[in-house]
Short mmCIF file of N, CA and C in Angstrom, two decimals:
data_model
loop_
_atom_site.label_atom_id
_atom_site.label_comp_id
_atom_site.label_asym_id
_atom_site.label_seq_id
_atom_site.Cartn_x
_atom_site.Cartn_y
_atom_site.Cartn_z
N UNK A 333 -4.06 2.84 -3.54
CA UNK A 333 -5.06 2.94 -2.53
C UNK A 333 -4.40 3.46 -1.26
N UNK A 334 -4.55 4.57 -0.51
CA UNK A 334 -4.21 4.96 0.31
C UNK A 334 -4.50 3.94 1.82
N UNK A 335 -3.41 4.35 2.54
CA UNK A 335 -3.39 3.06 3.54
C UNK A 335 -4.40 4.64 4.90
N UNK A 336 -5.16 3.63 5.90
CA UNK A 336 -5.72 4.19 6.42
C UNK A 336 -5.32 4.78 7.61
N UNK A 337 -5.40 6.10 8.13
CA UNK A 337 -4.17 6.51 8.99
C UNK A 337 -5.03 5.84 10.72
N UNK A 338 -3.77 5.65 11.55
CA UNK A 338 -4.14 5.48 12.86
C UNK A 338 -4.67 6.12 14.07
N UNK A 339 -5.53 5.69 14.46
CA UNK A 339 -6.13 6.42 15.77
C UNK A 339 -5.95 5.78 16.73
N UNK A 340 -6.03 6.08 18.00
CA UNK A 340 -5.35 5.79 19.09
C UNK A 340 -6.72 6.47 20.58
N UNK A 341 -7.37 4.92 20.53
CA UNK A 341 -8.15 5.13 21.36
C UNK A 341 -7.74 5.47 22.98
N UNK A 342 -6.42 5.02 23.50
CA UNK A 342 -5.71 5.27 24.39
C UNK A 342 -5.64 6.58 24.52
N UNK A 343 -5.12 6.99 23.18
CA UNK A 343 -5.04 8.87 23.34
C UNK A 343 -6.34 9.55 23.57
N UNK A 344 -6.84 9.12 22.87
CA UNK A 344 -8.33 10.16 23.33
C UNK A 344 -8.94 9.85 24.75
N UNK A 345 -8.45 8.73 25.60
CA UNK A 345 -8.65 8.19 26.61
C UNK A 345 -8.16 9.57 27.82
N UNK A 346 -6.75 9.73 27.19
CA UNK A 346 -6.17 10.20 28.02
C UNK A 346 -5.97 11.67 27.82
N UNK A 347 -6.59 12.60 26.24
CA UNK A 347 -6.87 13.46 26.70
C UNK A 347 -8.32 13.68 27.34
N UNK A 348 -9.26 13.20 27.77
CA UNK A 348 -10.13 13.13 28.24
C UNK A 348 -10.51 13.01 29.59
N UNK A 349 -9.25 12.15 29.91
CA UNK A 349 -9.00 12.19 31.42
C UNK A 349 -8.33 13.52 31.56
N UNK A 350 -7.21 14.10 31.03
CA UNK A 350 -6.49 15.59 31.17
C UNK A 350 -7.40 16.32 31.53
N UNK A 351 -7.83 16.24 30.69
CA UNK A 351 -9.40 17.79 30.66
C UNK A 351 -10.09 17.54 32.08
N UNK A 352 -10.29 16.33 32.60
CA UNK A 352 -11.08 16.16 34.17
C UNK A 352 -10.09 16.76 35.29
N UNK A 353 -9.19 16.28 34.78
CA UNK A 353 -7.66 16.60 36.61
C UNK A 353 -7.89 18.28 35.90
N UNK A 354 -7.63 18.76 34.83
CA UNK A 354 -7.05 20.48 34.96
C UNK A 354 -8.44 21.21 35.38
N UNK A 355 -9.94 20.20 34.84
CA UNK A 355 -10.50 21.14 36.11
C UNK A 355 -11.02 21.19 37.25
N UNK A 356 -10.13 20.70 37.87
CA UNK A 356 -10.32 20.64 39.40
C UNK A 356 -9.70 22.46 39.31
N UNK A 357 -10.19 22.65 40.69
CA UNK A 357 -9.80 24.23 41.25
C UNK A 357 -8.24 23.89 42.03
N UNK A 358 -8.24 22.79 42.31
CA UNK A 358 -6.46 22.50 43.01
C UNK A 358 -6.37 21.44 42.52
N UNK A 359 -5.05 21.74 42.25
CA UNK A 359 -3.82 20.65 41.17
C UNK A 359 -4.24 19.00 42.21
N UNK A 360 -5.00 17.87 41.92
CA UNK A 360 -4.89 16.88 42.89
C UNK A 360 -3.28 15.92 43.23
N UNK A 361 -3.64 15.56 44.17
CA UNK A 361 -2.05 14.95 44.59
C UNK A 361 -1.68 13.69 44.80
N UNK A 362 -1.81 12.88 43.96
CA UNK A 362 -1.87 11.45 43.46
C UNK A 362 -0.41 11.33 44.01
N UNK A 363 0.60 11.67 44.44
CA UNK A 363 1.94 11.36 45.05
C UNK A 363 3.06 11.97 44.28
N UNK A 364 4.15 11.45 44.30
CA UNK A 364 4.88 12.06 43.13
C UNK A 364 5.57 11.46 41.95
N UNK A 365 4.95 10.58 41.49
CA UNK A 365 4.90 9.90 40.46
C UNK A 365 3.96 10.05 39.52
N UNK A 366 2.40 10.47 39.73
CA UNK A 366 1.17 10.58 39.18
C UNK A 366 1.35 12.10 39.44
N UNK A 367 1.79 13.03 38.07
CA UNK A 367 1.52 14.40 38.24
C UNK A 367 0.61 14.75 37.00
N UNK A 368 -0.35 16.09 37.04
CA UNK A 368 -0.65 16.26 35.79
C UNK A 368 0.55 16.45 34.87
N UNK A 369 1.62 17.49 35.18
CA UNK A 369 2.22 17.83 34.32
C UNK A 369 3.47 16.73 33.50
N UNK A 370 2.88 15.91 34.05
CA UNK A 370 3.87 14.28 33.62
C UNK A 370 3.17 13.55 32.65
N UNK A 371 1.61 13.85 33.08
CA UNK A 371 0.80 13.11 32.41
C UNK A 371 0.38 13.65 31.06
N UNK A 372 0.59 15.19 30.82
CA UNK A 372 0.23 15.95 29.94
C UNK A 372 1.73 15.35 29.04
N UNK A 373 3.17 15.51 29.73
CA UNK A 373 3.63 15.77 28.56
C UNK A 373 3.17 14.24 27.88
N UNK A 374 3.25 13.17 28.73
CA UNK A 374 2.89 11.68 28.01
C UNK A 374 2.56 11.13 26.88
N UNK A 375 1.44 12.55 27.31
CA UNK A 375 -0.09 12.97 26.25
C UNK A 375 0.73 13.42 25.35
N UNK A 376 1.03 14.43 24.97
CA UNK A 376 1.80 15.27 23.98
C UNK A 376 2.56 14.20 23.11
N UNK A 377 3.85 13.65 23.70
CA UNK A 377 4.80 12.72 23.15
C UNK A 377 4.06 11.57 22.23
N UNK A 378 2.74 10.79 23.09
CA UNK A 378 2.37 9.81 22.31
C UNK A 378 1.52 10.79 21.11
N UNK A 379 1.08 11.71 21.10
CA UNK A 379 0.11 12.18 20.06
C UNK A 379 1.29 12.81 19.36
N UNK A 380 2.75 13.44 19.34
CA UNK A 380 3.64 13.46 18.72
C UNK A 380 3.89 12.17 17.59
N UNK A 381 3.96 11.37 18.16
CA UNK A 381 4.54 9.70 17.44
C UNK A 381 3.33 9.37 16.37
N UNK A 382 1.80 9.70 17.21
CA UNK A 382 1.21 9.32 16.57
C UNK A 382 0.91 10.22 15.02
N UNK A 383 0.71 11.72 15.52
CA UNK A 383 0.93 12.41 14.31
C UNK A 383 2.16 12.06 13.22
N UNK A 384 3.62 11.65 13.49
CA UNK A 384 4.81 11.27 12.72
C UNK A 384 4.36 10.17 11.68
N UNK A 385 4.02 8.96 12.73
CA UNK A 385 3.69 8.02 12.11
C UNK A 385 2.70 7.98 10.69
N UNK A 386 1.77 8.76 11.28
CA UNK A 386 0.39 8.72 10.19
C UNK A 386 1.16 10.41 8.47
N UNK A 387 2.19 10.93 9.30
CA UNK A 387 2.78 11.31 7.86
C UNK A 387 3.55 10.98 7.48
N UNK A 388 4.22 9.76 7.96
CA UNK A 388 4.93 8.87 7.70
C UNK A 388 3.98 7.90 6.60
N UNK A 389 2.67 7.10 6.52
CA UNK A 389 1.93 6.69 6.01
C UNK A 389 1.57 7.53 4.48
N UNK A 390 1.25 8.42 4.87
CA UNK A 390 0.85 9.62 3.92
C UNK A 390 2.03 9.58 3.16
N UNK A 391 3.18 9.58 3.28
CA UNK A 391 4.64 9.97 2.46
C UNK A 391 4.90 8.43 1.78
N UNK A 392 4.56 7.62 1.95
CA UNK A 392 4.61 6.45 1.91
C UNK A 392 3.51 5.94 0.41
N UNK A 393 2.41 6.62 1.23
CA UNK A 393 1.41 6.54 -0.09
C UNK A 393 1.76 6.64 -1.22
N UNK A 394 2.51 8.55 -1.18
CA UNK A 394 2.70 9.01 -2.01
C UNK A 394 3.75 8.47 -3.20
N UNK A 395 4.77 8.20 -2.30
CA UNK A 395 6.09 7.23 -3.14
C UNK A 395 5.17 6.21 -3.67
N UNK A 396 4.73 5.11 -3.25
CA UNK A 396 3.76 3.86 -4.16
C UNK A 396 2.72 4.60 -5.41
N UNK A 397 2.35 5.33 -5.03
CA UNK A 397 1.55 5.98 -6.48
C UNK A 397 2.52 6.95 -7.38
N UNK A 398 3.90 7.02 -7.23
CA UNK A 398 4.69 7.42 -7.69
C UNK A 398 5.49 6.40 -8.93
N UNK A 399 5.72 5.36 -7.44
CA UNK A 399 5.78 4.36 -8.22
C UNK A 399 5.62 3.62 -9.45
N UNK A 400 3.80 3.36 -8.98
CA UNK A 400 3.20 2.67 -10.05
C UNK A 400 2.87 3.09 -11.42
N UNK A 401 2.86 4.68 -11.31
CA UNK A 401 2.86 5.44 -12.28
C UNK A 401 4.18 5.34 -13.39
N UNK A 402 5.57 5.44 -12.64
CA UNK A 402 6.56 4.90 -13.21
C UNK A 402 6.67 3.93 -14.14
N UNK A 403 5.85 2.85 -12.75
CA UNK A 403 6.26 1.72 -13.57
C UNK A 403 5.36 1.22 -14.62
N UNK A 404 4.01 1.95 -14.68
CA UNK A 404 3.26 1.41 -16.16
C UNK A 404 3.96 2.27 -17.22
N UNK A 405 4.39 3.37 -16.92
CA UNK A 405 5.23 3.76 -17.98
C UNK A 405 6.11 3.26 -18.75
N UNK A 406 7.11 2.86 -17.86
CA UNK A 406 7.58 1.51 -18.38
C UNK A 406 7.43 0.65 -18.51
N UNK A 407 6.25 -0.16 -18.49
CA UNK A 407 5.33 -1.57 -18.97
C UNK A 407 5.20 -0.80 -20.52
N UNK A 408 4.89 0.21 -20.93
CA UNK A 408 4.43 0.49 -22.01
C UNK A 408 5.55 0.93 -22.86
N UNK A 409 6.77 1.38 -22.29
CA UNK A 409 7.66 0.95 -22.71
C UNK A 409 8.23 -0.35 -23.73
N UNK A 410 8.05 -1.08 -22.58
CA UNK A 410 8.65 -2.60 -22.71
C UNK A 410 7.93 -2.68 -24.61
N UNK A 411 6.41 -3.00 -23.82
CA UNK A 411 5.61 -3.24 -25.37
C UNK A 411 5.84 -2.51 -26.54
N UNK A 412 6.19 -1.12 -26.13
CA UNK A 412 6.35 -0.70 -27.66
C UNK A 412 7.85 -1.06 -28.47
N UNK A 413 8.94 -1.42 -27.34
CA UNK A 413 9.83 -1.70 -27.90
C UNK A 413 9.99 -3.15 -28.87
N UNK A 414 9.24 -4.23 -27.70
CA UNK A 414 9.14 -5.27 -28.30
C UNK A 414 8.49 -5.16 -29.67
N UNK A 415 6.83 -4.23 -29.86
CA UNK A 415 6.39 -4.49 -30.92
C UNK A 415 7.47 -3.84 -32.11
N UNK A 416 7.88 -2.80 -31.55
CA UNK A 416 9.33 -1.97 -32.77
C UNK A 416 10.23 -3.62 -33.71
N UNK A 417 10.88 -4.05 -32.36
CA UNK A 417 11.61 -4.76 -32.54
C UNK A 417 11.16 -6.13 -33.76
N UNK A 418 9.77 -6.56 -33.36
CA UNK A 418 9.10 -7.74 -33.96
C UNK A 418 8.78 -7.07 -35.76
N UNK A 419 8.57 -5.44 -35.78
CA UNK A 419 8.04 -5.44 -36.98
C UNK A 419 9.69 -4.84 -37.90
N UNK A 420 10.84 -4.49 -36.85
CA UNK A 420 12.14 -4.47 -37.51
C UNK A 420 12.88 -5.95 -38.06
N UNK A 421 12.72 -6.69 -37.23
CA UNK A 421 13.62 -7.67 -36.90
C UNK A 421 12.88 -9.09 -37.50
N UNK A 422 11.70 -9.11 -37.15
CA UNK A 422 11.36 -10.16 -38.09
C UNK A 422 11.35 -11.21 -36.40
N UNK A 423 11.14 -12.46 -37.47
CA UNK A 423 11.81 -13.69 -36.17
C UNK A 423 12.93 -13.41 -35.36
N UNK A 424 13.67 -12.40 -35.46
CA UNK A 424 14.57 -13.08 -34.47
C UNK A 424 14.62 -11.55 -33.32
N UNK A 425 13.38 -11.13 -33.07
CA UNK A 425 12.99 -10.35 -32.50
C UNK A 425 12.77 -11.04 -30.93
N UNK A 426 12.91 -12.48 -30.50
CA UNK A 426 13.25 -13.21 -29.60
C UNK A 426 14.16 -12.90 -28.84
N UNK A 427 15.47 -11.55 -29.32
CA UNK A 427 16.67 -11.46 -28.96
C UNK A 427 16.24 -10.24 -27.66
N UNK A 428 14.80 -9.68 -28.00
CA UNK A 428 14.12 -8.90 -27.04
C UNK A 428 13.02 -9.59 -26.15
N UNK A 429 13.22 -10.63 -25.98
CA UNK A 429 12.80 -11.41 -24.99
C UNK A 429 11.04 -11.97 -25.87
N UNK A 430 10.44 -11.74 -27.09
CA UNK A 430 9.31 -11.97 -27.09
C UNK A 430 9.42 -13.61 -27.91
N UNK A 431 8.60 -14.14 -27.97
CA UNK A 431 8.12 -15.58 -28.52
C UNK A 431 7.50 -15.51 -29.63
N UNK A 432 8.10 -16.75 -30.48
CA UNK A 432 7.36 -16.84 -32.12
C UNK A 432 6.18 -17.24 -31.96
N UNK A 433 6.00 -17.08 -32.64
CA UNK A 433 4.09 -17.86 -33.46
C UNK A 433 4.21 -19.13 -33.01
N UNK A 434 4.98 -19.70 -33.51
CA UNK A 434 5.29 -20.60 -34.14
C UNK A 434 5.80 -21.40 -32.62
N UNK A 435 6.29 -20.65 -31.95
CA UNK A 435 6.72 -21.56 -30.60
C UNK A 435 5.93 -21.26 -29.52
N UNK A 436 4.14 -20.73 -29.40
CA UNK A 436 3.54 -20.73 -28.93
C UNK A 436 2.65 -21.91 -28.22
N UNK A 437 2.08 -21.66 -27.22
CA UNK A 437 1.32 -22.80 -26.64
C UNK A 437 0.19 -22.64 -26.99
N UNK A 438 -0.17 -24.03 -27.57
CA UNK A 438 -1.75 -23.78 -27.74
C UNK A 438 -2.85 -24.28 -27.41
N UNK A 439 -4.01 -23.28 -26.83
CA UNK A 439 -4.66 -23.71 -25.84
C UNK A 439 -5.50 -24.85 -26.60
N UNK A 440 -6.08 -25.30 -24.99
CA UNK A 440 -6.61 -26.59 -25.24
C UNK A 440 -7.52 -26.83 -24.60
N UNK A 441 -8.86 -27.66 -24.84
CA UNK A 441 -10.36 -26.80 -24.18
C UNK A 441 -9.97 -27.77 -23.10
N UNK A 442 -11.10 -26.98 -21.92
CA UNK A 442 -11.11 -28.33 -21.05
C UNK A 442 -12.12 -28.82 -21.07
N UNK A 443 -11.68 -30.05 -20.13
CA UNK A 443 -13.65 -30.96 -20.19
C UNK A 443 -13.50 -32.08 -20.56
N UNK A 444 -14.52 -32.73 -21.23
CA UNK A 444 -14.55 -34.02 -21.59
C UNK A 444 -15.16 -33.96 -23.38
N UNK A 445 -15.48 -34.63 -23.55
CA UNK A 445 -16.06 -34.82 -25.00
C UNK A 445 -17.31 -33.51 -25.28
N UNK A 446 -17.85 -33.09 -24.07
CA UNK A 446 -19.05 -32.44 -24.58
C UNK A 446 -20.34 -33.10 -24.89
N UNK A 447 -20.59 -34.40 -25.35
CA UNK A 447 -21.50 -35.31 -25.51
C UNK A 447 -21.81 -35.49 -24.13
N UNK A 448 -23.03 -36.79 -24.58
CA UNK A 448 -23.93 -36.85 -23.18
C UNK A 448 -23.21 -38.23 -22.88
N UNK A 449 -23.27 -38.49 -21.33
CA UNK A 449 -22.49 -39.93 -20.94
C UNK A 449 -23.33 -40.85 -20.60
N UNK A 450 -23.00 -41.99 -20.61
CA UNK A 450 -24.07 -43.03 -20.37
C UNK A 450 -25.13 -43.07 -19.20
N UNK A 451 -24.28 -42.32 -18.20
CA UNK A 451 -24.97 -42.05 -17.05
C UNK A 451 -25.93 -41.22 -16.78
N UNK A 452 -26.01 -40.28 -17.40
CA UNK A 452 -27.09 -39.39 -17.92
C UNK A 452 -28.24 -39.86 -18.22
N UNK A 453 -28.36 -40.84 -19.29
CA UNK A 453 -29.41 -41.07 -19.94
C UNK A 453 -30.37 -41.89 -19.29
#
């Protein structure tokens, strides 16, 4: 399942504000700490990180469905070896990790009797 990529309401905050200061007809002069061209690159850098990040996610995806693909391969593996092994080997096909018949657990219902209880009636 793909993980869902991030948005960044801050960013759209702030290109939104960009777009208001560049159109003014003169650059405004908030001092010299508050410049557009400070504020643009800001803009840029965080929507840099944010673009990295989210193909960072994406690459990420991709390895886990890489993964899992792997690894049922080798789940199916496992089984066919075991069943190889059980119809070579007989009983002592245990030596591949599987369990006898015979040393199985066996289920056991739950509940009570199934009948009706005194309280019932």
């Amino acid at each position: 399942m793909a993980r869902l990529k991030k948005t960044s309401a801050v960013l759209e905050t702030a290109r939104q504000r960009l777009a208001g200061l560049k159109s003014f007809k003169t650059p405004p002069d908030f001092g010299p700490n508050l410049t557009v061209p400070g504020y643009e690159a800001k803009e840029k850098s965080v929507s840099a990180k944010l673009d990295a990040y989210n193909q960072s996610l994406a690459t990420s995806d991709q390895l886990q469905n890489e993964f899992l693909a792997e690894e049922a391969e080798l789940n199916e593996l496992n089984r066919r070896f075991l069943s190889a092994g059980e119809a070579h080997y007989g009983p002592e096909y245990e030596m591949l990790g599987g369990t006898r018949k015979s040393e199985r657990k066996r289920p056991t219902r739950k509940g009570g009797t199934g009948g009706t209880t005194p309280a019932s009636k």
